[in-house]
Tab-separated table of N, CA and C in Angstrom:
chain	number	residue	atom	x	y	z
X	1	MET	N	-74.534	-15.611	-24.940
X	1	MET	CA	-75.352	-16.746	-25.387
X	1	MET	C	-75.926	-16.467	-26.797
X	2	PRO	N	-75.664	-17.259	-27.747
X	2	PRO	CA	-76.081	-17.004	-29.202
X	2	PRO	C	-77.483	-16.839	-29.383
X	3	GLY	N	-78.110	-15.953	-30.132
X	3	GLY	CA	-79.376	-15.784	-30.321
X	3	GLY	C	-79.956	-16.531	-31.466
X	4	LEU	N	-81.250	-16.394	-31.883
X	4	LEU	CA	-81.831	-17.018	-32.898
X	4	LEU	C	-81.203	-16.923	-34.104
X	5	TYR	N	-80.754	-15.654	-34.436
X	5	TYR	CA	-80.171	-15.181	-35.625
X	5	TYR	C	-78.787	-15.930	-35.841
X	6	ASP	N	-78.091	-16.129	-34.831
X	6	ASP	CA	-76.705	-16.741	-34.874
X	6	ASP	C	-76.829	-18.314	-35.033
X	7	THR	N	-77.814	-18.935	-34.298
X	7	THR	CA	-78.009	-20.160	-34.449
X	7	THR	C	-78.707	-20.948	-35.515
X	8	CYS	N	-79.716	-20.102	-36.053
X	8	CYS	CA	-80.558	-20.645	-37.022
X	8	CYS	C	-80.528	-19.941	-38.334
X	9	LEU	N	-80.693	-18.617	-38.298
X	9	LEU	CA	-80.779	-17.688	-39.464
X	9	LEU	C	-79.562	-17.501	-40.259
X	10	ARG	N	-78.526	-17.379	-39.478
X	10	ARG	CA	-77.146	-17.057	-40.297
X	10	ARG	C	-76.798	-18.168	-40.980
X	11	PRO	N	-76.721	-19.635	-40.582
X	11	PRO	CA	-76.376	-20.623	-41.266
X	11	PRO	C	-77.236	-20.838	-42.599
X	12	CYS	N	-78.656	-20.532	-42.310
X	12	CYS	CA	-79.563	-20.786	-43.483
X	12	CYS	C	-79.286	-19.754	-44.571
X	13	LEU	N	-79.039	-18.348	-44.110
X	13	LEU	CA	-78.931	-17.341	-44.990
X	13	LEU	C	-77.619	-17.530	-45.753
X	14	ALA	N	-76.640	-18.220	-45.205
X	14	ALA	CA	-75.293	-18.453	-45.894
X	14	ALA	C	-75.376	-19.274	-47.067
X	15	HIS	N	-76.414	-20.240	-47.135
X	15	HIS	CA	-76.552	-21.086	-48.222
X	15	HIS	C	-76.876	-20.337	-49.513
X	16	PRO	N	-76.065	-20.697	-50.667
X	16	PRO	CA	-76.268	-19.901	-51.881
X	16	PRO	C	-77.568	-19.878	-52.450
X	17	ILE	N	-78.304	-20.905	-52.341
X	17	ILE	CA	-79.704	-20.828	-52.975
X	17	ILE	C	-80.565	-19.810	-52.169
X	18	VAL	N	-80.474	-19.854	-50.899
X	18	VAL	CA	-81.311	-19.056	-50.035
X	18	VAL	C	-80.776	-17.572	-50.254
X	19	TYR	N	-79.569	-17.286	-50.278
X	19	TYR	CA	-78.927	-15.926	-50.671
X	19	TYR	C	-79.435	-15.443	-51.804
X	20	TYR	N	-79.279	-16.074	-53.024
X	20	TYR	CA	-79.669	-15.580	-54.174
X	20	TYR	C	-81.224	-15.400	-54.478
X	21	SER	N	-81.818	-16.326	-53.657
X	21	SER	CA	-83.354	-16.213	-53.766
X	21	SER	C	-83.881	-14.948	-53.122
X	22	LEU	N	-83.265	-14.527	-51.905
X	22	LEU	CA	-83.485	-13.405	-51.237
X	22	LEU	C	-83.128	-12.197	-52.106
X	23	GLN	N	-81.932	-12.315	-52.719
X	23	GLN	CA	-81.518	-11.132	-53.482
X	23	GLN	C	-82.463	-10.775	-54.649
X	24	ALA	N	-83.100	-11.903	-55.140
X	24	ALA	CA	-84.086	-11.738	-56.199
X	24	ALA	C	-85.450	-11.103	-55.739
X	25	VAL	N	-85.791	-11.693	-54.642
X	25	VAL	CA	-87.063	-11.269	-54.048
X	25	VAL	C	-87.023	-9.906	-53.569
X	26	ARG	N	-85.825	-9.323	-53.182
X	26	ARG	CA	-85.696	-7.935	-52.807
X	26	ARG	C	-85.957	-6.927	-53.844
X	27	TRP	N	-85.970	-7.391	-55.115
X	27	TRP	CA	-86.220	-6.482	-56.281
X	27	TRP	C	-87.594	-6.447	-56.737
X	28	ILE	N	-88.487	-7.216	-56.053
X	28	ILE	CA	-89.901	-7.277	-56.428
X	28	ILE	C	-90.552	-5.755	-56.209
X	29	PRO	N	-90.355	-5.203	-55.093
X	29	PRO	CA	-91.070	-3.906	-54.944
X	29	PRO	C	-90.407	-2.911	-56.040
X	30	VAL	N	-89.279	-2.902	-56.346
X	30	VAL	CA	-88.590	-1.972	-57.413
X	30	VAL	C	-89.269	-2.341	-58.797
X	31	VAL	N	-89.447	-3.568	-59.150
X	31	VAL	CA	-89.995	-3.905	-60.408
X	31	VAL	C	-91.396	-3.513	-60.352
X	32	PHE	N	-92.015	-3.639	-59.248
X	32	PHE	CA	-93.622	-3.190	-59.133
X	32	PHE	C	-93.688	-1.812	-59.497
X	33	ILE	N	-92.844	-0.925	-58.809
X	33	ILE	CA	-92.994	0.473	-59.025
X	33	ILE	C	-92.618	0.866	-60.452
X	34	VAL	N	-91.617	0.366	-60.996
X	34	VAL	CA	-91.400	0.534	-62.335
X	34	VAL	C	-92.514	0.167	-63.424
X	35	ALA	N	-93.246	-0.981	-63.074
X	35	ALA	CA	-94.270	-1.389	-63.876
X	35	ALA	C	-95.496	-0.396	-63.676
X	36	ILE	N	-95.673	0.158	-62.511
X	36	ILE	CA	-96.626	1.226	-62.307
X	36	ILE	C	-96.317	2.432	-63.145
X	37	VAL	N	-95.107	2.858	-63.225
X	37	VAL	CA	-94.703	4.072	-63.812
X	37	VAL	C	-94.979	3.933	-65.325
X	38	CYS	N	-94.562	2.722	-65.879
X	38	CYS	CA	-94.738	2.420	-67.318
X	38	CYS	C	-96.268	2.408	-67.535
X	39	TRP	N	-97.146	1.978	-66.724
X	39	TRP	CA	-98.507	1.860	-67.088
X	39	TRP	C	-99.008	3.298	-67.045
X	40	GLY	N	-98.511	4.078	-65.972
X	40	GLY	CA	-98.975	5.567	-65.961
X	40	GLY	C	-98.419	6.251	-67.193
X	41	TYR	N	-97.259	6.049	-67.649
X	41	TYR	CA	-96.777	6.543	-68.901
X	41	TYR	C	-97.634	6.329	-70.033
X	42	TYR	N	-98.101	5.057	-70.135
X	42	TYR	CA	-98.863	4.618	-71.419
X	42	TYR	C	-100.272	5.445	-71.142
X	43	ALA	N	-100.760	5.438	-70.034
X	43	ALA	CA	-102.143	5.963	-69.821
X	43	ALA	C	-102.098	7.503	-70.151
X	44	TYR	N	-101.111	8.252	-69.642
X	44	TYR	CA	-101.071	9.565	-69.750
X	44	TYR	C	-100.625	9.928	-71.158
X	45	VAL	N	-99.550	9.397	-71.769
X	45	VAL	CA	-99.107	10.003	-72.953
X	45	VAL	C	-99.905	9.499	-74.203
X	46	PHE	N	-100.202	8.229	-74.105
X	46	PHE	CA	-100.932	7.699	-75.338
X	46	PHE	C	-102.440	8.031	-75.142
X	47	GLU	N	-102.968	7.369	-74.041
X	47	GLU	CA	-104.532	7.453	-73.842
X	47	GLU	C	-105.074	8.858	-73.811
X	48	LEU	N	-104.365	9.754	-73.030
X	48	LEU	CA	-104.899	11.076	-72.790
X	48	LEU	C	-104.292	12.118	-73.794
X	49	CYS	N	-102.966	12.079	-73.974
X	49	CYS	CA	-102.347	13.165	-74.819
X	49	CYS	C	-102.649	12.890	-76.247
X	50	PHE	N	-102.432	11.700	-76.710
X	50	PHE	CA	-102.571	11.474	-78.254
X	50	PHE	C	-104.005	11.151	-78.623
X	51	PHE	N	-104.671	10.329	-77.748
X	51	PHE	CA	-106.075	10.047	-78.348
X	51	PHE	C	-107.289	10.983	-77.827
X	52	THR	N	-106.881	11.732	-76.603
X	52	THR	CA	-107.959	12.616	-76.142
X	52	THR	C	-107.850	14.085	-76.385
X	53	VAL	N	-106.584	14.683	-76.315
X	53	VAL	CA	-106.284	16.047	-76.478
X	53	VAL	C	-106.115	16.378	-77.964
X	54	THR	N	-106.888	17.163	-78.604
X	54	THR	CA	-106.825	17.463	-80.009
X	54	THR	C	-105.848	18.478	-80.457
X	55	ASN	N	-105.694	19.563	-79.640
X	55	ASN	CA	-104.913	20.863	-79.748
X	55	ASN	C	-103.614	20.468	-79.747
X	56	VAL	N	-102.773	20.679	-80.795
X	56	VAL	CA	-101.357	20.217	-80.873
X	56	VAL	C	-100.585	21.089	-79.894
X	57	PHE	N	-100.718	22.366	-79.574
X	57	PHE	CA	-100.045	23.129	-78.694
X	57	PHE	C	-100.354	22.594	-77.274
X	58	GLU	N	-101.541	22.310	-76.893
X	58	GLU	CA	-101.984	22.015	-75.562
X	58	GLU	C	-101.316	20.627	-75.321
X	59	ARG	N	-101.246	19.654	-76.328
X	59	ARG	CA	-100.631	18.446	-76.235
X	59	ARG	C	-99.193	18.517	-75.963
X	60	ALA	N	-98.592	19.443	-76.704
X	60	ALA	CA	-97.041	19.678	-76.419
X	60	ALA	C	-96.748	20.235	-75.099
X	61	ILE	N	-97.618	20.978	-74.566
X	61	ILE	CA	-97.465	21.542	-73.131
X	61	ILE	C	-97.653	20.331	-72.191
X	62	TYR	N	-98.541	19.658	-72.233
X	62	TYR	CA	-98.908	18.375	-71.372
X	62	TYR	C	-97.714	17.453	-71.466
X	63	LEU	N	-97.145	17.164	-72.610
X	63	LEU	CA	-96.220	16.240	-72.854
X	63	LEU	C	-94.841	16.800	-72.301
X	64	PHE	N	-94.546	18.004	-72.308
X	64	PHE	CA	-93.313	18.631	-71.972
X	64	PHE	C	-93.368	18.655	-70.497
X	65	GLY	N	-94.321	19.082	-69.829
X	65	GLY	CA	-94.553	19.048	-68.184
X	65	GLY	C	-94.505	17.626	-67.747
X	66	PHE	N	-95.080	16.759	-68.422
X	66	PHE	CA	-94.973	15.322	-67.953
X	66	PHE	C	-93.660	14.714	-67.987
X	67	HIS	N	-92.971	14.997	-69.062
X	67	HIS	CA	-91.646	14.467	-69.185
X	67	HIS	C	-90.633	15.015	-68.280
X	68	VAL	N	-90.769	16.216	-67.970
X	68	VAL	CA	-89.865	16.958	-67.134
X	68	VAL	C	-89.893	16.330	-65.716
X	69	LEU	N	-91.221	16.234	-65.259
X	69	LEU	CA	-91.535	15.553	-64.050
X	69	LEU	C	-91.102	14.105	-63.943
X	70	LEU	N	-91.350	13.262	-65.172
X	70	LEU	CA	-90.936	11.901	-65.178
X	70	LEU	C	-89.429	11.771	-65.013
X	71	ILE	N	-88.700	12.707	-65.671
X	71	ILE	CA	-87.263	12.536	-65.766
X	71	ILE	C	-86.744	12.916	-64.182
X	72	LEU	N	-87.407	13.862	-63.382
X	72	LEU	CA	-87.042	14.114	-62.158
X	72	LEU	C	-87.323	12.980	-61.289
X	73	PHE	N	-88.471	12.321	-61.482
X	73	PHE	CA	-88.786	11.138	-60.612
X	73	PHE	C	-87.998	10.094	-60.802
X	74	MET	N	-87.604	9.652	-62.103
X	74	MET	CA	-86.780	8.549	-62.384
X	74	MET	C	-85.321	8.836	-61.906
X	75	TRP	N	-84.873	9.946	-62.027
X	75	TRP	CA	-83.586	10.265	-61.454
X	75	TRP	C	-83.654	10.109	-59.981
X	76	SER	N	-84.482	10.498	-59.370
X	76	SER	CA	-84.497	10.548	-57.790
X	76	SER	C	-84.643	9.016	-57.462
X	77	TYR	N	-85.552	8.310	-58.181
X	77	TYR	CA	-85.737	6.858	-57.887
X	77	TYR	C	-84.455	6.117	-57.968
X	78	TYR	N	-83.821	6.389	-59.191
X	78	TYR	CA	-82.607	5.768	-59.338
X	78	TYR	C	-81.555	6.034	-58.329
X	79	GLN	N	-81.409	7.310	-57.976
X	79	GLN	CA	-80.447	7.630	-56.917
X	79	GLN	C	-80.676	6.883	-55.418
X	80	THR	N	-82.023	6.816	-55.242
X	80	THR	CA	-82.523	6.022	-54.139
X	80	THR	C	-82.072	4.693	-54.093
X	81	ILE	N	-82.228	4.057	-55.278
X	81	ILE	CA	-81.962	2.580	-55.245
X	81	ILE	C	-80.440	2.238	-55.212
X	82	PHE	N	-79.745	3.025	-56.027
X	82	PHE	CA	-78.486	2.658	-56.447
X	82	PHE	C	-77.471	3.354	-55.544
X	83	SER	N	-77.686	4.392	-54.746
X	83	SER	CA	-76.786	5.125	-53.981
X	83	SER	C	-76.229	4.283	-52.941
X	84	PRO	N	-74.986	4.247	-52.550
X	84	PRO	CA	-74.569	3.402	-51.487
X	84	PRO	C	-75.103	3.985	-50.118
X	85	ILE	N	-75.280	3.070	-49.232
X	85	ILE	CA	-75.837	3.584	-47.872
X	85	ILE	C	-74.715	4.290	-47.081
X	86	GLY	N	-75.256	5.117	-46.275
X	86	GLY	CA	-74.337	5.958	-45.507
X	86	GLY	C	-73.906	5.015	-44.255
X	87	GLN	N	-72.537	4.961	-44.085
X	87	GLN	CA	-72.052	4.170	-43.018
X	87	GLN	C	-71.252	5.081	-42.049
X	88	PRO	N	-71.190	4.758	-40.740
X	88	PRO	CA	-70.337	5.651	-39.895
X	88	PRO	C	-68.877	5.575	-40.355
X	89	SER	N	-68.274	6.719	-40.083
X	89	SER	CA	-66.861	6.766	-40.590
X	89	SER	C	-65.986	5.887	-39.543
X	90	SER	N	-64.817	5.712	-40.047
X	90	SER	CA	-63.768	4.872	-39.258
X	90	SER	C	-63.513	5.397	-37.907
X	91	LYS	N	-63.738	6.581	-37.650
X	91	LYS	CA	-63.433	7.153	-36.333
X	91	LYS	C	-64.448	6.641	-35.282
X	92	PHE	N	-65.553	6.119	-35.592
X	92	PHE	CA	-66.536	5.624	-34.732
X	92	PHE	C	-66.355	4.157	-34.399
X	93	PHE	N	-65.527	3.494	-35.129
X	93	PHE	CA	-65.226	2.061	-34.641
X	93	PHE	C	-64.084	1.978	-33.738
X	94	LEU	N	-64.344	1.015	-32.624
X	94	LEU	CA	-63.255	0.942	-31.521
X	94	LEU	C	-62.154	0.297	-32.106
X	95	PRO	N	-60.958	0.804	-31.670
X	95	PRO	CA	-59.707	0.078	-31.802
X	95	PRO	C	-59.843	-1.347	-31.075
X	96	LEU	N	-58.822	-2.253	-31.533
X	96	LEU	CA	-58.843	-3.473	-30.975
X	96	LEU	C	-58.797	-3.708	-29.500
X	97	GLU	N	-57.904	-2.867	-28.971
X	97	GLU	CA	-57.617	-2.991	-27.588
X	97	GLU	C	-58.992	-2.578	-26.589
X	98	LEU	N	-59.696	-1.590	-27.261
X	98	LEU	CA	-60.908	-1.170	-26.501
X	98	LEU	C	-62.013	-2.268	-26.684
X	99	LYS	N	-62.042	-2.823	-27.761
X	99	LYS	CA	-62.980	-4.024	-27.937
X	99	LYS	C	-62.635	-5.032	-26.943
X	100	HIS	N	-61.417	-5.357	-26.887
X	100	HIS	CA	-60.910	-6.379	-25.722
X	100	HIS	C	-61.290	-5.917	-24.361
X	101	ASP	N	-61.078	-4.714	-24.000
X	101	ASP	CA	-61.443	-4.108	-22.803
X	101	ASP	C	-62.950	-4.087	-22.354
X	102	ILE	N	-63.759	-3.769	-23.493
X	102	ILE	CA	-65.210	-3.882	-23.235
X	102	ILE	C	-65.722	-5.295	-23.080
X	103	GLY	N	-65.064	-6.174	-23.864
X	103	GLY	CA	-65.270	-7.679	-23.658
X	103	GLY	C	-65.130	-8.324	-22.409
X	104	HIS	N	-64.248	-7.670	-21.750
X	104	HIS	CA	-63.724	-8.320	-20.352
X	104	HIS	C	-64.198	-7.388	-19.150
X	105	THR	N	-65.184	-6.397	-19.315
X	105	THR	CA	-65.676	-5.643	-18.359
X	105	THR	C	-66.735	-6.494	-17.334
X	106	VAL	N	-66.790	-6.202	-16.193
X	106	VAL	CA	-67.517	-7.076	-15.336
X	106	VAL	C	-68.980	-6.461	-15.305
X	107	ASN	N	-69.221	-5.161	-15.245
X	107	ASN	CA	-70.347	-4.522	-15.154
X	107	ASN	C	-70.599	-3.438	-16.343
X	108	PRO	N	-71.903	-3.311	-16.531
X	108	PRO	CA	-72.140	-2.105	-17.803
X	108	PRO	C	-71.658	-0.699	-17.354
X	109	THR	N	-71.443	-0.438	-16.207
X	109	THR	CA	-70.774	0.914	-15.792
X	109	THR	C	-69.371	0.949	-16.294
X	110	GLU	N	-68.601	0.021	-16.370
X	110	GLU	CA	-67.184	-0.024	-16.879
X	110	GLU	C	-67.240	0.200	-18.368
X	111	SER	N	-68.074	-0.410	-18.906
X	111	SER	CA	-68.076	-0.381	-20.442
X	111	SER	C	-68.684	0.985	-20.840
X	112	ARG	N	-69.616	1.500	-20.073
X	112	ARG	CA	-70.081	2.847	-20.321
X	112	ARG	C	-69.020	3.831	-20.088
X	113	GLN	N	-68.100	3.714	-19.096
X	113	GLN	CA	-67.020	4.609	-18.863
X	113	GLN	C	-66.065	4.533	-20.035
X	114	ILE	N	-65.798	3.358	-20.561
X	114	ILE	CA	-64.833	3.281	-21.582
X	114	ILE	C	-65.234	3.922	-22.830
X	115	LEU	N	-66.600	3.666	-23.217
X	115	LEU	CA	-67.243	4.290	-24.317
X	115	LEU	C	-67.189	5.863	-24.264
X	116	ASP	N	-67.627	6.300	-23.063
X	116	ASP	CA	-67.534	7.842	-22.752
X	116	ASP	C	-66.223	8.431	-23.051
X	117	ARG	N	-65.227	7.751	-22.449
X	117	ARG	CA	-63.808	8.175	-22.744
X	117	ARG	C	-63.516	8.096	-24.293
X	118	PHE	N	-63.913	7.073	-24.833
X	118	PHE	CA	-63.475	7.001	-26.378
X	118	PHE	C	-64.245	8.118	-27.171
X	119	VAL	N	-65.424	8.459	-26.696
X	119	VAL	CA	-66.130	9.482	-27.549
X	119	VAL	C	-65.417	10.859	-27.333
X	120	ARG	N	-65.066	11.194	-25.957
X	120	ARG	CA	-64.315	12.497	-25.659
X	120	ARG	C	-63.002	12.537	-26.247
X	121	GLN	N	-62.179	11.453	-26.217
X	121	GLN	CA	-60.881	11.613	-26.705
X	121	GLN	C	-60.877	11.746	-28.274
X	122	ASN	N	-61.889	11.106	-29.001
X	122	ASN	CA	-61.823	11.317	-30.479
X	122	ASN	C	-62.951	12.483	-30.889
X	123	ASP	N	-63.376	13.127	-29.984
X	123	ASP	CA	-64.297	14.332	-30.261
X	123	ASP	C	-65.357	13.897	-31.173
X	124	LEU	N	-66.117	12.795	-30.907
X	124	LEU	CA	-67.051	12.273	-31.670
X	124	LEU	C	-68.378	13.258	-31.602
X	125	PRO	N	-69.037	13.588	-32.628
X	125	PRO	CA	-70.235	14.362	-32.533
X	125	PRO	C	-71.505	13.484	-32.229
X	126	VAL	N	-71.546	13.190	-30.985
X	126	VAL	CA	-72.646	12.266	-30.520
X	126	VAL	C	-73.539	12.870	-29.433
X	127	THR	N	-74.750	13.007	-29.597
X	127	THR	CA	-75.643	13.619	-28.584
X	127	THR	C	-76.731	12.669	-28.205
X	128	MET	N	-77.101	11.749	-29.082
X	128	MET	CA	-78.184	10.820	-28.655
X	128	MET	C	-77.619	9.752	-27.672
X	129	ARG	N	-78.429	9.389	-26.687
X	129	ARG	CA	-77.879	8.422	-25.837
X	129	ARG	C	-79.004	7.244	-25.850
X	130	ALA	N	-78.535	6.127	-25.071
X	130	ALA	CA	-79.554	5.035	-25.037
X	130	ALA	C	-80.420	5.312	-23.785
X	131	TYR	N	-81.376	4.539	-23.621
X	131	TYR	CA	-82.376	4.749	-22.466
X	131	TYR	C	-81.759	5.002	-21.128
X	132	ASP	N	-80.687	4.317	-20.959
X	132	ASP	CA	-79.888	4.414	-19.554
X	132	ASP	C	-78.916	5.515	-19.604
X	133	GLY	N	-78.865	6.202	-20.569
X	133	GLY	CA	-77.928	7.488	-20.580
X	133	GLY	C	-76.601	7.138	-21.130
X	134	SER	N	-76.271	5.897	-21.535
X	134	SER	CA	-75.040	5.528	-21.920
X	134	SER	C	-75.023	5.790	-23.423
X	135	MET	N	-73.606	5.667	-23.997
X	135	MET	CA	-73.477	5.946	-25.366
X	135	MET	C	-74.150	4.792	-26.100
X	136	ARG	N	-74.725	5.139	-27.365
X	136	ARG	CA	-75.308	3.995	-28.198
X	136	ARG	C	-74.330	3.273	-28.785
X	137	PHE	N	-74.170	1.968	-28.702
X	137	PHE	CA	-73.163	1.064	-29.242
X	137	PHE	C	-73.664	-0.084	-29.935
X	138	CYS	N	-73.163	-0.365	-31.073
X	138	CYS	CA	-73.636	-1.554	-31.805
X	138	CYS	C	-72.716	-2.645	-31.495
X	139	GLU	N	-73.413	-3.661	-30.965
X	139	GLU	CA	-72.665	-4.925	-30.513
X	139	GLU	C	-72.102	-5.647	-31.799
X	140	LYS	N	-72.904	-5.639	-32.998
X	140	LYS	CA	-72.468	-6.522	-34.011
X	140	LYS	C	-71.487	-5.763	-34.922
X	141	CYS	N	-71.586	-4.491	-35.098
X	141	CYS	CA	-70.547	-3.784	-35.814
X	141	CYS	C	-69.295	-3.252	-34.983
X	142	GLN	N	-69.494	-3.293	-33.620
X	142	GLN	CA	-68.471	-2.821	-32.675
X	142	GLN	C	-68.067	-1.444	-33.008
X	143	CYS	N	-69.157	-0.429	-32.971
X	143	CYS	CA	-68.959	0.834	-33.177
X	143	CYS	C	-69.790	1.836	-32.309
X	144	VAL	N	-69.534	2.904	-31.897
X	144	VAL	CA	-70.357	3.911	-31.339
X	144	VAL	C	-71.275	4.455	-32.389
X	145	LYS	N	-72.457	4.337	-32.084
X	145	LYS	CA	-73.465	4.754	-33.199
X	145	LYS	C	-73.664	6.173	-33.071
X	146	PRO	N	-73.355	6.861	-34.328
X	146	PRO	CA	-73.664	8.341	-34.434
X	146	PRO	C	-75.233	8.472	-34.360
X	147	ASP	N	-75.495	9.833	-34.223
X	147	ASP	CA	-76.920	10.195	-33.983
X	147	ASP	C	-77.693	9.638	-35.254
X	148	ARG	N	-78.886	9.089	-35.073
X	148	ARG	CA	-79.890	8.596	-36.043
X	148	ARG	C	-79.181	7.380	-36.892
X	149	CYS	N	-78.309	6.778	-36.215
X	149	CYS	CA	-77.764	5.612	-36.785
X	149	CYS	C	-78.356	4.385	-36.225
X	150	HIS	N	-78.679	3.240	-37.146
X	150	HIS	CA	-79.367	2.080	-36.620
X	150	HIS	C	-78.700	1.051	-37.350
X	151	HIS	N	-78.628	-0.157	-36.732
X	151	HIS	CA	-78.170	-1.473	-37.402
X	151	HIS	C	-79.172	-2.080	-38.227
X	152	CYS	N	-79.023	-2.279	-39.478
X	152	CYS	CA	-79.835	-2.894	-40.440
X	152	CYS	C	-79.599	-4.527	-40.398
X	153	SER	N	-80.570	-5.185	-40.154
X	153	SER	CA	-80.401	-6.778	-39.966
X	153	SER	C	-80.397	-7.252	-41.497
X	154	VAL	N	-81.003	-6.558	-42.424
X	154	VAL	CA	-80.703	-7.084	-43.768
X	154	VAL	C	-79.369	-6.932	-44.358
X	155	CYS	N	-78.982	-5.705	-44.234
X	155	CYS	CA	-77.510	-5.391	-44.662
X	155	CYS	C	-76.434	-5.942	-43.814
X	156	GLY	N	-76.739	-6.106	-42.520
X	156	GLY	CA	-75.766	-6.538	-41.612
X	156	GLY	C	-74.768	-5.486	-41.278
X	157	GLN	N	-75.162	-4.174	-41.313
X	157	GLN	CA	-74.166	-3.015	-40.995
X	157	GLN	C	-74.982	-1.887	-40.594
X	158	CYS	N	-74.375	-0.950	-39.812
X	158	CYS	CA	-75.086	0.238	-39.342
X	158	CYS	C	-75.212	1.169	-40.417
X	159	VAL	N	-76.396	1.836	-40.475
X	159	VAL	CA	-76.796	2.757	-41.668
X	159	VAL	C	-77.062	4.092	-40.951
X	160	LEU	N	-76.366	5.109	-41.341
X	160	LEU	CA	-76.462	6.469	-41.110
X	160	LEU	C	-77.897	7.042	-41.470
X	161	LYS	N	-78.532	7.592	-40.529
X	161	LYS	CA	-79.871	8.142	-40.629
X	161	LYS	C	-80.977	7.246	-41.209
X	162	PHE	N	-80.538	6.051	-41.198
X	162	PHE	CA	-81.499	4.959	-41.871
X	162	PHE	C	-82.133	5.549	-43.041
X	163	ASP	N	-81.349	6.398	-43.842
X	163	ASP	CA	-82.054	6.990	-44.901
X	163	ASP	C	-82.081	6.191	-46.239
X	164	HIS	N	-81.354	5.113	-46.235
X	164	HIS	CA	-81.501	4.323	-47.473
X	164	HIS	C	-81.464	2.872	-46.943
X	165	HIS	N	-82.142	2.093	-47.703
X	165	HIS	CA	-82.257	0.742	-47.271
X	165	HIS	C	-82.126	-0.257	-48.426
X	166	CYS	N	-81.964	-1.429	-48.220
X	166	CYS	CA	-81.785	-2.475	-49.392
X	166	CYS	C	-83.028	-2.422	-50.141
X	167	PRO	N	-82.750	-2.349	-51.514
X	167	PRO	CA	-84.125	-2.362	-52.256
X	167	PRO	C	-84.787	-3.682	-52.295
């Protein structure tokens, strides 16, 4: 039975105006952080270092230390925003025949056995289990979820360690 996402949200999100509006809105927090950093730069460099500190040597030390930390922060922030998200490797995705087998199982025990066999045969490094002891499986991506992997409803894909998210 299709859920709310399939019946209502997916068609709505597929519309170009909605899609591009959401893409623009997603950048608001990034712009907000950059604005705060710019304000902090102005306040520290100009208001404090140039207008308050009179000793040239002390001012140079303050400016050097601040710019080193600023460069480290900006590089880290850039990497966080623009690095591609970690996705499960192809070995975690089920082959077509197993997808078909799981789709035609009568009870959850059969699908659990199919997934357990798939994990053992491919020697997948999976230790985390679902609440019922079965392998964690993403119905949308049709893959066995590696440890600390979660499906992101915004990206529409499984994200490793959920360590990065859409900006």
